[in-house]
Amino acid sequence: MFGLRKNKAPIRLVVGLNQVDKIVANAWNERMNMPEERAAKEIARRCNDLTQRLAKYADISTDNIEYYSALKRYRLLPLLTKIVSNAYAGFKLDNVQPADPFELADPEVKAFADQQRREREAKKQGKNEVNKNQLFEEMKKFLSEDDLNSVLSKFKQESSRPPKVAIFGKAGVGKTTTINSLFNAKWKTSHTIVGTTSAQVKEFDLSTGGTLDVVDLPGYGRSLAEDREYEKIYQDLIPACDLVLLIIQADTKDLADDEEMILKVADWLKESSTPQR
């Protein structure tokens, strides 16, 4: 996406650069709920530079990094696309619809956007059905009947499991807002994970149906002693997840803790190419 390529082993990680609405002061068009043109260009420039830096430091692809604003619901679709692309069995999140950014815009803007969206969704639904049918038809050409049945069985088995996403970052990075906006999800239940006092699994109902399990990990960067304790929790829980969403503030000046954490998470995930159930 930004020029660094991509010949990297796939890992179940997306780094979200949140709060981009804070990068350029007094440059947000409230009527349209989007940055002014000059601000959008500056946001893209800074985030592209940051993406290159993080990808190089952690030896990951730029396809594992995306910028957005959870509060303003800005660029949620690009972020969701990265998540679907990098998650294990990402197809389980393919029908998720993020919260509508135009709900925060003027009513007349929202009405026009709603009309455009309905037209796009009608076309997309038809294409999805065609793509699925084409995929299975292509598989029939190369797989034996037994192999095809095995693939279909595993597909159904995986489809029955809720997507499991770990999410964390420093305090104040916007974890809760990201979950609510990105997945358009409503909290259902939660429980503290056995053996920890700081990590929780939260179950959310998705607006498109089904549920989402979010592993809410404790934040890092407050003290070395706390970080050492939390790192044990991360290493225990992250390998079992379909995806890790690590959120950092796009306007931060101090990236040292974030860079080290991205590097560690990438290394852990490279050691387990599939979730350790």
PDB file of C-alpha atoms in Angstrom:
ATOM      1  CA  MET A   1       0.000   0.000   0.000  1.00  0.00           C
ATOM      2  CA  PHE A   2       2.762   2.463   0.817  1.00  0.00           C
ATOM      3  CA  GLY A   3       5.577   0.947  -1.196  1.00  0.00           C
ATOM      4  CA  LEU A   4       7.328  -1.411   1.198  1.00  0.00           C
ATOM      5  CA  ARG A   5       6.760  -4.895   0.013  1.00  0.00           C
ATOM      6  CA  LYS A   6       5.108  -7.490   0.934  1.00  0.00           C
ATOM      7  CA  ASN A   7       7.230 -10.551   0.649  1.00  0.00           C
ATOM      8  CA  LYS A   8       6.673 -11.130   4.325  1.00  0.00           C
ATOM      9  CA  ALA A   9       5.233 -14.243   5.895  1.00  0.00           C
ATOM     10  CA  PRO A  10       1.568 -13.560   6.765  1.00  0.00           C
ATOM     11  CA  ILE A  11       0.920 -12.963  10.434  1.00  0.00           C
ATOM     12  CA  ARG A  12      -2.330 -12.469  12.317  1.00  0.00           C
ATOM     13  CA  LEU A  13      -1.553  -8.880  13.294  1.00  0.00           C
ATOM     14  CA  VAL A  14      -2.958  -5.470  12.448  1.00  0.00           C
ATOM     15  CA  VAL A  15      -1.463  -2.305  13.902  1.00  0.00           C
ATOM     16  CA  GLY A  16      -4.109   0.420  14.080  1.00  0.00           C
ATOM     17  CA  LEU A  17      -2.969   4.045  14.076  1.00  0.00           C
ATOM     18  CA  ASN A  18      -5.904   5.628  15.905  1.00  0.00           C
ATOM     19  CA  GLN A  19      -6.945   9.214  16.660  1.00  0.00           C
ATOM     20  CA  VAL A  20      -5.772  10.674  13.354  1.00  0.00           C
ATOM     21  CA  ASP A  21      -8.367  13.410  13.840  1.00  0.00           C
ATOM     22  CA  LYS A  22      -5.931  14.941  16.357  1.00  0.00           C
ATOM     23  CA  ILE A  23      -3.033  15.230  13.906  1.00  0.00           C
ATOM     24  CA  VAL A  24      -4.121  18.549  12.358  1.00  0.00           C
ATOM     25  CA  ALA A  25      -5.845  20.982  14.722  1.00  0.00           C
ATOM     26  CA  ASN A  26      -9.068  22.784  13.753  1.00  0.00           C
ATOM     27  CA  ALA A  27      -9.291  21.091  10.364  1.00  0.00           C
ATOM     28  CA  TRP A  28     -12.249  18.727  10.714  1.00  0.00           C
ATOM     29  CA  ASN A  29     -15.337  19.334   8.577  1.00  0.00           C
ATOM     30  CA  GLU A  30     -18.129  18.651  11.072  1.00  0.00           C
ATOM     31  CA  ARG A  31     -20.869  18.922   8.441  1.00  0.00           C
ATOM     32  CA  MET A  32     -19.361  16.100   6.384  1.00  0.00           C
ATOM     33  CA  ASN A  33     -17.626  14.403   9.334  1.00  0.00           C
ATOM     34  CA  MET A  34     -14.311  14.168   7.535  1.00  0.00           C
ATOM     35  CA  PRO A  35     -11.042  16.087   7.481  1.00  0.00           C
ATOM     36  CA  GLU A  36     -10.675  19.085   5.222  1.00  0.00           C
ATOM     37  CA  GLU A  37      -8.711  18.372   2.059  1.00  0.00           C
ATOM     38  CA  ARG A  38      -5.434  19.849   3.316  1.00  0.00           C
ATOM     39  CA  ALA A  39      -5.793  17.953   6.601  1.00  0.00           C
ATOM     40  CA  ALA A  40      -6.529  14.666   4.827  1.00  0.00           C
ATOM     41  CA  LYS A  41      -3.320  15.027   2.820  1.00  0.00           C
ATOM     42  CA  GLU A  42      -1.273  15.829   5.918  1.00  0.00           C
ATOM     43  CA  ILE A  43      -2.820  12.919   7.842  1.00  0.00           C
ATOM     44  CA  ALA A  44      -2.006  10.550   4.978  1.00  0.00           C
ATOM     45  CA  ARG A  45       1.557  11.853   4.699  1.00  0.00           C
ATOM     46  CA  ARG A  46       2.316  11.503   8.401  1.00  0.00           C
ATOM     47  CA  CYS A  47       0.664   8.110   8.711  1.00  0.00           C
ATOM     48  CA  ASN A  48       2.442   6.809   5.628  1.00  0.00           C
ATOM     49  CA  ASP A  49       5.766   7.873   7.146  1.00  0.00           C
ATOM     50  CA  LEU A  50       4.836   6.218  10.438  1.00  0.00           C
ATOM     51  CA  THR A  51       3.726   3.060   8.630  1.00  0.00           C
ATOM     52  CA  GLN A  52       7.060   2.791   6.839  1.00  0.00           C
ATOM     53  CA  ARG A  53       8.937   3.275  10.107  1.00  0.00           C
ATOM     54  CA  LEU A  54       6.964   0.657  12.044  1.00  0.00           C
ATOM     55  CA  ALA A  55       7.030  -1.898   9.229  1.00  0.00           C
ATOM     56  CA  LYS A  56      10.788  -1.583   8.873  1.00  0.00           C
ATOM     57  CA  TYR A  57      11.439  -1.755  12.615  1.00  0.00           C
ATOM     58  CA  ALA A  58       9.276  -4.835  13.222  1.00  0.00           C
ATOM     59  CA  ASP A  59      10.008  -6.496   9.863  1.00  0.00           C
ATOM     60  CA  ILE A  60       6.332  -6.738   8.941  1.00  0.00           C
ATOM     61  CA  SER A  61       4.416  -5.770   5.825  1.00  0.00           C
ATOM     62  CA  THR A  62       2.772  -2.378   5.456  1.00  0.00           C
ATOM     63  CA  ASP A  63      -0.367  -4.432   4.777  1.00  0.00           C
ATOM     64  CA  ASN A  64      -0.444  -5.087   8.526  1.00  0.00           C
ATOM     65  CA  ILE A  65      -0.834  -1.388   9.374  1.00  0.00           C
ATOM     66  CA  GLU A  66      -3.744   1.040   8.876  1.00  0.00           C
ATOM     67  CA  TYR A  67      -4.679   4.515  10.132  1.00  0.00           C
ATOM     68  CA  TYR A  68      -8.137   5.611  11.267  1.00  0.00           C
ATOM     69  CA  SER A  69     -10.192   7.477  13.869  1.00  0.00           C
ATOM     70  CA  ALA A  70     -12.552   5.384  15.966  1.00  0.00           C
ATOM     71  CA  LEU A  71     -14.183   8.453  17.520  1.00  0.00           C
ATOM     72  CA  LYS A  72     -14.969  10.036  14.147  1.00  0.00           C
ATOM     73  CA  ARG A  73     -15.580   6.641  12.450  1.00  0.00           C
ATOM     74  CA  TYR A  74     -13.049   7.686   9.822  1.00  0.00           C
ATOM     75  CA  ARG A  75     -11.417   5.056   7.571  1.00  0.00           C
ATOM     76  CA  LEU A  76     -13.032   2.141   9.376  1.00  0.00           C
ATOM     77  CA  LEU A  77     -13.551   0.193   6.147  1.00  0.00           C
ATOM     78  CA  PRO A  78      -9.829   0.229   5.230  1.00  0.00           C
ATOM     79  CA  LEU A  79      -9.053  -0.947   8.759  1.00  0.00           C
ATOM     80  CA  LEU A  80     -11.652  -3.717   8.571  1.00  0.00           C
ATOM     81  CA  THR A  81     -10.264  -4.785   5.190  1.00  0.00           C
ATOM     82  CA  LYS A  82      -6.812  -5.199   6.735  1.00  0.00           C
ATOM     83  CA  ILE A  83      -8.321  -7.207   9.589  1.00  0.00           C
ATOM     84  CA  VAL A  84     -10.241  -9.550   7.273  1.00  0.00           C
ATOM     85  CA  SER A  85      -7.145 -10.000   5.090  1.00  0.00           C
ATOM     86  CA  ASN A  86      -4.778 -10.792   7.957  1.00  0.00           C
ATOM     87  CA  ALA A  87      -7.050 -12.727  10.324  1.00  0.00           C
ATOM     88  CA  TYR A  88      -7.136 -16.504  10.444  1.00  0.00           C
ATOM     89  CA  ALA A  89     -10.415 -17.489   8.761  1.00  0.00           C
ATOM     90  CA  GLY A  90     -11.044 -13.826   8.065  1.00  0.00           C
ATOM     91  CA  PHE A  91     -14.131 -14.740   6.053  1.00  0.00           C
ATOM     92  CA  LYS A  92     -15.977 -14.909   9.387  1.00  0.00           C
ATOM     93  CA  LEU A  93     -15.684 -11.106   9.590  1.00  0.00           C
ATOM     94  CA  ASP A  94     -16.341 -10.432   5.920  1.00  0.00           C
ATOM     95  CA  ASN A  95     -19.964  -9.408   6.439  1.00  0.00           C
ATOM     96  CA  VAL A  96     -19.283  -7.002   9.324  1.00  0.00           C
ATOM     97  CA  GLN A  97     -20.518  -3.461   8.718  1.00  0.00           C
ATOM     98  CA  PRO A  98     -18.707  -0.743  10.722  1.00  0.00           C
ATOM     99  CA  ALA A  99     -20.679   2.039  12.363  1.00  0.00           C
ATOM    100  CA  ASP A 100     -21.832   4.644   9.868  1.00  0.00           C
ATOM    101  CA  PRO A 101     -19.609   7.767   9.880  1.00  0.00           C
ATOM    102  CA  PHE A 102     -22.385   9.801   8.265  1.00  0.00           C
ATOM    103  CA  GLU A 103     -24.569   9.345  11.336  1.00  0.00           C
ATOM    104  CA  LEU A 104     -22.279  12.002  12.817  1.00  0.00           C
ATOM    105  CA  ALA A 105     -22.705  14.298   9.787  1.00  0.00           C
ATOM    106  CA  ASP A 106     -25.526  16.676   8.829  1.00  0.00           C
ATOM    107  CA  PRO A 107     -28.877  14.931   8.123  1.00  0.00           C
ATOM    108  CA  GLU A 108     -28.909  15.838   4.407  1.00  0.00           C
ATOM    109  CA  VAL A 109     -25.417  14.428   3.982  1.00  0.00           C
ATOM    110  CA  LYS A 110     -26.468  11.257   5.776  1.00  0.00           C
ATOM    111  CA  ALA A 111     -29.554  10.846   3.555  1.00  0.00           C
ATOM    112  CA  PHE A 112     -27.460  11.027   0.382  1.00  0.00           C
ATOM    113  CA  ALA A 113     -24.871   8.620   1.812  1.00  0.00           C
ATOM    114  CA  ASP A 114     -27.604   6.145   2.801  1.00  0.00           C
ATOM    115  CA  GLN A 115     -28.904   6.037  -0.768  1.00  0.00           C
ATOM    116  CA  GLN A 116     -25.435   5.443  -2.188  1.00  0.00           C
ATOM    117  CA  ARG A 117     -24.743   2.715   0.378  1.00  0.00           C
ATOM    118  CA  ARG A 118     -27.946   0.805  -0.388  1.00  0.00           C
ATOM    119  CA  GLU A 119     -26.997   0.700  -4.056  1.00  0.00           C
ATOM    120  CA  ARG A 120     -23.467  -0.538  -3.275  1.00  0.00           C
ATOM    121  CA  GLU A 121     -24.687  -3.197  -0.842  1.00  0.00           C
ATOM    122  CA  ALA A 122     -27.181  -4.585  -3.362  1.00  0.00           C
ATOM    123  CA  LYS A 123     -24.368  -5.017  -5.889  1.00  0.00           C
ATOM    124  CA  LYS A 124     -21.988  -6.440  -3.290  1.00  0.00           C
ATOM    125  CA  GLN A 125     -24.444  -9.102  -2.114  1.00  0.00           C
ATOM    126  CA  GLY A 126     -24.800 -10.460  -5.623  1.00  0.00           C
ATOM    127  CA  LYS A 127     -21.040 -10.495  -6.152  1.00  0.00           C
ATOM    128  CA  ASN A 128     -20.424 -12.328  -2.865  1.00  0.00           C
ATOM    129  CA  GLU A 129     -22.735 -15.160  -3.852  1.00  0.00           C
ATOM    130  CA  VAL A 130     -21.081 -15.427  -7.275  1.00  0.00           C
ATOM    131  CA  ASN A 131     -17.584 -15.396  -5.759  1.00  0.00           C
ATOM    132  CA  LYS A 132     -18.408 -18.185  -3.290  1.00  0.00           C
ATOM    133  CA  ASN A 133     -19.907 -20.348  -6.017  1.00  0.00           C
ATOM    134  CA  GLN A 134     -16.923 -19.710  -8.294  1.00  0.00           C
ATOM    135  CA  LEU A 135     -14.520 -20.640  -5.512  1.00  0.00           C
ATOM    136  CA  PHE A 136     -16.141 -24.021  -4.929  1.00  0.00           C
ATOM    137  CA  GLU A 137     -16.367 -24.689  -8.665  1.00  0.00           C
ATOM    138  CA  GLU A 138     -12.628 -23.983  -9.019  1.00  0.00           C
ATOM    139  CA  MET A 139     -11.839 -26.254  -6.067  1.00  0.00           C
ATOM    140  CA  LYS A 140     -13.706 -29.105  -7.745  1.00  0.00           C
ATOM    141  CA  LYS A 141     -11.256 -28.936 -10.658  1.00  0.00           C
ATOM    142  CA  PHE A 142      -8.200 -29.569  -8.495  1.00  0.00           C
ATOM    143  CA  LEU A 143      -9.404 -31.576  -5.488  1.00  0.00           C
ATOM    144  CA  SER A 144     -10.672 -35.103  -5.217  1.00  0.00           C
ATOM    145  CA  GLU A 145     -14.137 -35.609  -3.802  1.00  0.00           C
ATOM    146  CA  ASP A 146     -12.683 -36.717  -0.456  1.00  0.00           C
ATOM    147  CA  ASP A 147     -10.358 -33.709  -0.277  1.00  0.00           C
ATOM    148  CA  LEU A 148     -13.150 -31.339  -1.216  1.00  0.00           C
ATOM    149  CA  ASN A 149     -15.420 -32.803   1.456  1.00  0.00           C
ATOM    150  CA  SER A 150     -12.604 -32.440   3.976  1.00  0.00           C
ATOM    151  CA  VAL A 151     -12.154 -28.768   3.065  1.00  0.00           C
ATOM    152  CA  LEU A 152     -15.896 -28.130   3.300  1.00  0.00           C
ATOM    153  CA  SER A 153     -16.040 -29.888   6.666  1.00  0.00           C
ATOM    154  CA  LYS A 154     -13.229 -27.736   8.048  1.00  0.00           C
ATOM    155  CA  PHE A 155     -14.875 -24.646   6.583  1.00  0.00           C
ATOM    156  CA  LYS A 156     -18.140 -25.429   8.385  1.00  0.00           C
ATOM    157  CA  GLN A 157     -16.303 -26.268  11.603  1.00  0.00           C
ATOM    158  CA  GLU A 158     -14.382 -22.987  11.566  1.00  0.00           C
ATOM    159  CA  SER A 159     -17.510 -21.038  10.616  1.00  0.00           C
ATOM    160  CA  SER A 160     -19.212 -22.277  13.783  1.00  0.00           C
ATOM    161  CA  ARG A 161     -16.537 -20.664  15.979  1.00  0.00           C
ATOM    162  CA  PRO A 162     -16.944 -16.966  16.840  1.00  0.00           C
ATOM    163  CA  PRO A 163     -14.060 -14.807  15.598  1.00  0.00           C
ATOM    164  CA  LYS A 164     -11.572 -14.224  18.423  1.00  0.00           C
ATOM    165  CA  VAL A 165      -9.694 -10.919  18.363  1.00  0.00           C
ATOM    166  CA  ALA A 166      -7.152  -9.741  20.936  1.00  0.00           C
ATOM    167  CA  ILE A 167      -7.006  -5.978  21.333  1.00  0.00           C
ATOM    168  CA  PHE A 168      -4.597  -3.868  23.343  1.00  0.00           C
ATOM    169  CA  GLY A 169      -2.297  -0.856  23.493  1.00  0.00           C
ATOM    170  CA  LYS A 170      -1.344   1.863  25.938  1.00  0.00           C
ATOM    171  CA  ALA A 171      -3.986   3.420  28.184  1.00  0.00           C
ATOM    172  CA  GLY A 172      -6.217   5.877  26.342  1.00  0.00           C
ATOM    173  CA  VAL A 173      -5.634   4.580  22.810  1.00  0.00           C
ATOM    174  CA  GLY A 174      -9.363   3.979  22.262  1.00  0.00           C
ATOM    175  CA  LYS A 175      -9.885   0.229  22.585  1.00  0.00           C
ATOM    176  CA  THR A 176     -13.563   0.369  23.514  1.00  0.00           C
ATOM    177  CA  THR A 177     -14.450   3.004  20.925  1.00  0.00           C
ATOM    178  CA  THR A 178     -12.628   0.990  18.281  1.00  0.00           C
ATOM    179  CA  ILE A 179     -14.562  -2.187  19.088  1.00  0.00           C
ATOM    180  CA  ASN A 180     -17.917  -0.414  19.136  1.00  0.00           C
ATOM    181  CA  SER A 181     -17.301   1.549  15.931  1.00  0.00           C
ATOM    182  CA  LEU A 182     -15.312  -0.949  13.881  1.00  0.00           C
ATOM    183  CA  PHE A 183     -17.468  -4.009  14.496  1.00  0.00           C
ATOM    184  CA  ASN A 184     -20.688  -2.068  15.154  1.00  0.00           C
ATOM    185  CA  ALA A 185     -20.998  -4.360  18.140  1.00  0.00           C
ATOM    186  CA  LYS A 186     -22.896  -4.294  21.410  1.00  0.00           C
ATOM    187  CA  TRP A 187     -21.425  -5.717  24.594  1.00  0.00           C
ATOM    188  CA  LYS A 188     -23.138  -8.916  25.712  1.00  0.00           C
ATOM    189  CA  THR A 189     -21.129 -10.628  28.468  1.00  0.00           C
ATOM    190  CA  SER A 190     -17.607 -10.669  29.848  1.00  0.00           C
ATOM    191  CA  HIS A 191     -15.507 -12.694  32.237  1.00  0.00           C
ATOM    192  CA  THR A 192     -12.018 -12.442  33.650  1.00  0.00           C
ATOM    193  CA  ILE A 193      -9.672 -15.054  32.236  1.00  0.00           C
ATOM    194  CA  VAL A 194      -8.669 -17.708  34.746  1.00  0.00           C
ATOM    195  CA  GLY A 195      -5.170 -17.112  36.066  1.00  0.00           C
ATOM    196  CA  THR A 196      -5.174 -13.360  35.459  1.00  0.00           C
ATOM    197  CA  THR A 197      -6.645 -10.302  37.116  1.00  0.00           C
ATOM    198  CA  SER A 198      -6.253  -7.980  34.152  1.00  0.00           C
ATOM    199  CA  ALA A 199      -7.395  -9.783  30.983  1.00  0.00           C
ATOM    200  CA  GLN A 200     -11.016 -10.324  30.020  1.00  0.00           C
ATOM    201  CA  VAL A 201     -12.911 -12.056  27.250  1.00  0.00           C
ATOM    202  CA  LYS A 202     -15.823  -9.900  26.162  1.00  0.00           C
ATOM    203  CA  GLU A 203     -18.588 -11.278  23.994  1.00  0.00           C
ATOM    204  CA  PHE A 204     -20.262  -8.870  21.591  1.00  0.00           C
ATOM    205  CA  ASP A 205     -23.341  -9.207  19.396  1.00  0.00           C
ATOM    206  CA  LEU A 206     -22.580  -8.137  15.827  1.00  0.00           C
ATOM    207  CA  SER A 207     -25.129  -5.989  14.000  1.00  0.00           C
ATOM    208  CA  THR A 208     -24.917  -8.393  11.045  1.00  0.00           C
ATOM    209  CA  GLY A 209     -25.600 -11.425  13.228  1.00  0.00           C
ATOM    210  CA  GLY A 210     -23.418 -13.781  15.209  1.00  0.00           C
ATOM    211  CA  THR A 211     -21.009 -12.949  17.992  1.00  0.00           C
ATOM    212  CA  LEU A 212     -17.461 -11.707  18.388  1.00  0.00           C
ATOM    213  CA  ASP A 213     -15.085 -12.695  21.194  1.00  0.00           C
ATOM    214  CA  VAL A 214     -12.700  -9.890  22.143  1.00  0.00           C
ATOM    215  CA  VAL A 215      -9.736 -10.662  24.382  1.00  0.00           C
ATOM    216  CA  ASP A 216      -9.248  -7.342  26.170  1.00  0.00           C
ATOM    217  CA  LEU A 217      -5.599  -7.305  27.238  1.00  0.00           C
ATOM    218  CA  PRO A 218      -4.126  -4.944  29.853  1.00  0.00           C
ATOM    219  CA  GLY A 219      -2.235  -1.912  28.594  1.00  0.00           C
ATOM    220  CA  TYR A 220       1.529  -1.576  28.599  1.00  0.00           C
ATOM    221  CA  GLY A 221       3.971   1.281  29.094  1.00  0.00           C
ATOM    222  CA  ARG A 222       3.255   2.368  32.667  1.00  0.00           C
ATOM    223  CA  SER A 223       6.099   0.611  34.488  1.00  0.00           C
ATOM    224  CA  LEU A 224       8.753  -2.005  33.749  1.00  0.00           C
ATOM    225  CA  ALA A 225       7.528  -4.289  36.542  1.00  0.00           C
ATOM    226  CA  GLU A 226       3.961  -4.164  35.262  1.00  0.00           C
ATOM    227  CA  ASP A 227       5.092  -4.709  31.673  1.00  0.00           C
ATOM    228  CA  ARG A 228       7.016  -7.840  32.656  1.00  0.00           C
ATOM    229  CA  GLU A 229       3.957  -9.246  34.408  1.00  0.00           C
ATOM    230  CA  TYR A 230       1.634  -8.411  31.532  1.00  0.00           C
ATOM    231  CA  GLU A 231       3.995  -9.857  28.945  1.00  0.00           C
ATOM    232  CA  LYS A 232       3.383 -13.297  30.435  1.00  0.00           C
ATOM    233  CA  ILE A 233      -0.342 -12.773  29.911  1.00  0.00           C
ATOM    234  CA  TYR A 234       0.194 -11.652  26.320  1.00  0.00           C
ATOM    235  CA  GLN A 235       2.313 -14.694  25.514  1.00  0.00           C
ATOM    236  CA  ASP A 236      -0.275 -17.039  27.021  1.00  0.00           C
ATOM    237  CA  LEU A 237      -3.323 -15.584  25.279  1.00  0.00           C
ATOM    238  CA  ILE A 238      -2.235 -14.104  21.946  1.00  0.00           C
ATOM    239  CA  PRO A 239      -1.342 -17.404  20.185  1.00  0.00           C
ATOM    240  CA  ALA A 240      -4.943 -18.632  20.544  1.00  0.00           C
ATOM    241  CA  CYS A 241      -6.468 -15.639  18.751  1.00  0.00           C
ATOM    242  CA  ASP A 242      -7.560 -15.320  15.131  1.00  0.00           C
ATOM    243  CA  LEU A 243      -6.129 -11.807  15.044  1.00  0.00           C
ATOM    244  CA  VAL A 244      -4.294  -9.312  17.231  1.00  0.00           C
ATOM    245  CA  LEU A 245      -5.264  -5.651  16.895  1.00  0.00           C
ATOM    246  CA  LEU A 246      -2.569  -3.515  18.491  1.00  0.00           C
ATOM    247  CA  ILE A 247      -3.629   0.125  18.702  1.00  0.00           C
ATOM    248  CA  ILE A 248      -1.280   3.081  18.980  1.00  0.00           C
ATOM    249  CA  GLN A 249      -1.931   6.816  18.899  1.00  0.00           C
ATOM    250  CA  ALA A 250      -1.156   8.204  15.459  1.00  0.00           C
ATOM    251  CA  ASP A 251      -0.093  11.579  16.870  1.00  0.00           C
ATOM    252  CA  THR A 252       2.247  10.246  19.563  1.00  0.00           C
ATOM    253  CA  LYS A 253       5.858  11.425  19.725  1.00  0.00           C
ATOM    254  CA  ASP A 254       7.117   8.566  21.901  1.00  0.00           C
ATOM    255  CA  LEU A 255       6.997   5.310  19.961  1.00  0.00           C
ATOM    256  CA  ALA A 256       9.637   3.301  21.815  1.00  0.00           C
ATOM    257  CA  ASP A 257       7.229   1.127  23.833  1.00  0.00           C
ATOM    258  CA  ASP A 258       4.923   0.644  20.842  1.00  0.00           C
ATOM    259  CA  GLU A 259       7.751  -0.367  18.515  1.00  0.00           C
ATOM    260  CA  GLU A 260       9.052  -2.926  20.986  1.00  0.00           C
ATOM    261  CA  MET A 261       5.575  -4.373  21.527  1.00  0.00           C
ATOM    262  CA  ILE A 262       4.873  -4.665  17.793  1.00  0.00           C
ATOM    263  CA  LEU A 263       8.176  -6.482  17.364  1.00  0.00           C
ATOM    264  CA  LYS A 264       7.402  -8.908  20.199  1.00  0.00           C
ATOM    265  CA  VAL A 265       3.864  -9.659  19.034  1.00  0.00           C
ATOM    266  CA  ALA A 266       5.050 -10.197  15.462  1.00  0.00           C
ATOM    267  CA  ASP A 267       7.684 -12.655  16.691  1.00  0.00           C
ATOM    268  CA  TRP A 268       5.156 -14.575  18.811  1.00  0.00           C
ATOM    269  CA  LEU A 269       2.734 -14.850  15.901  1.00  0.00           C
ATOM    270  CA  LYS A 270       5.429 -15.919  13.460  1.00  0.00           C
ATOM    271  CA  GLU A 271       6.045 -18.891  15.753  1.00  0.00           C
ATOM    272  CA  SER A 272       2.393 -19.998  15.462  1.00  0.00           C
ATOM    273  CA  SER A 273       1.033 -19.638  11.938  1.00  0.00           C
ATOM    274  CA  THR A 274      -2.426 -20.792  13.040  1.00  0.00           C
ATOM    275  CA  PRO A 275      -4.322 -20.193  16.301  1.00  0.00           C
ATOM    276  CA  GLN A 276      -3.316 -22.545  19.097  1.00  0.00           C
ATOM    277  CA  ARG A 277      -6.759 -23.747  20.140  1.00  0.00           C
TER     278      ARG A 277
END
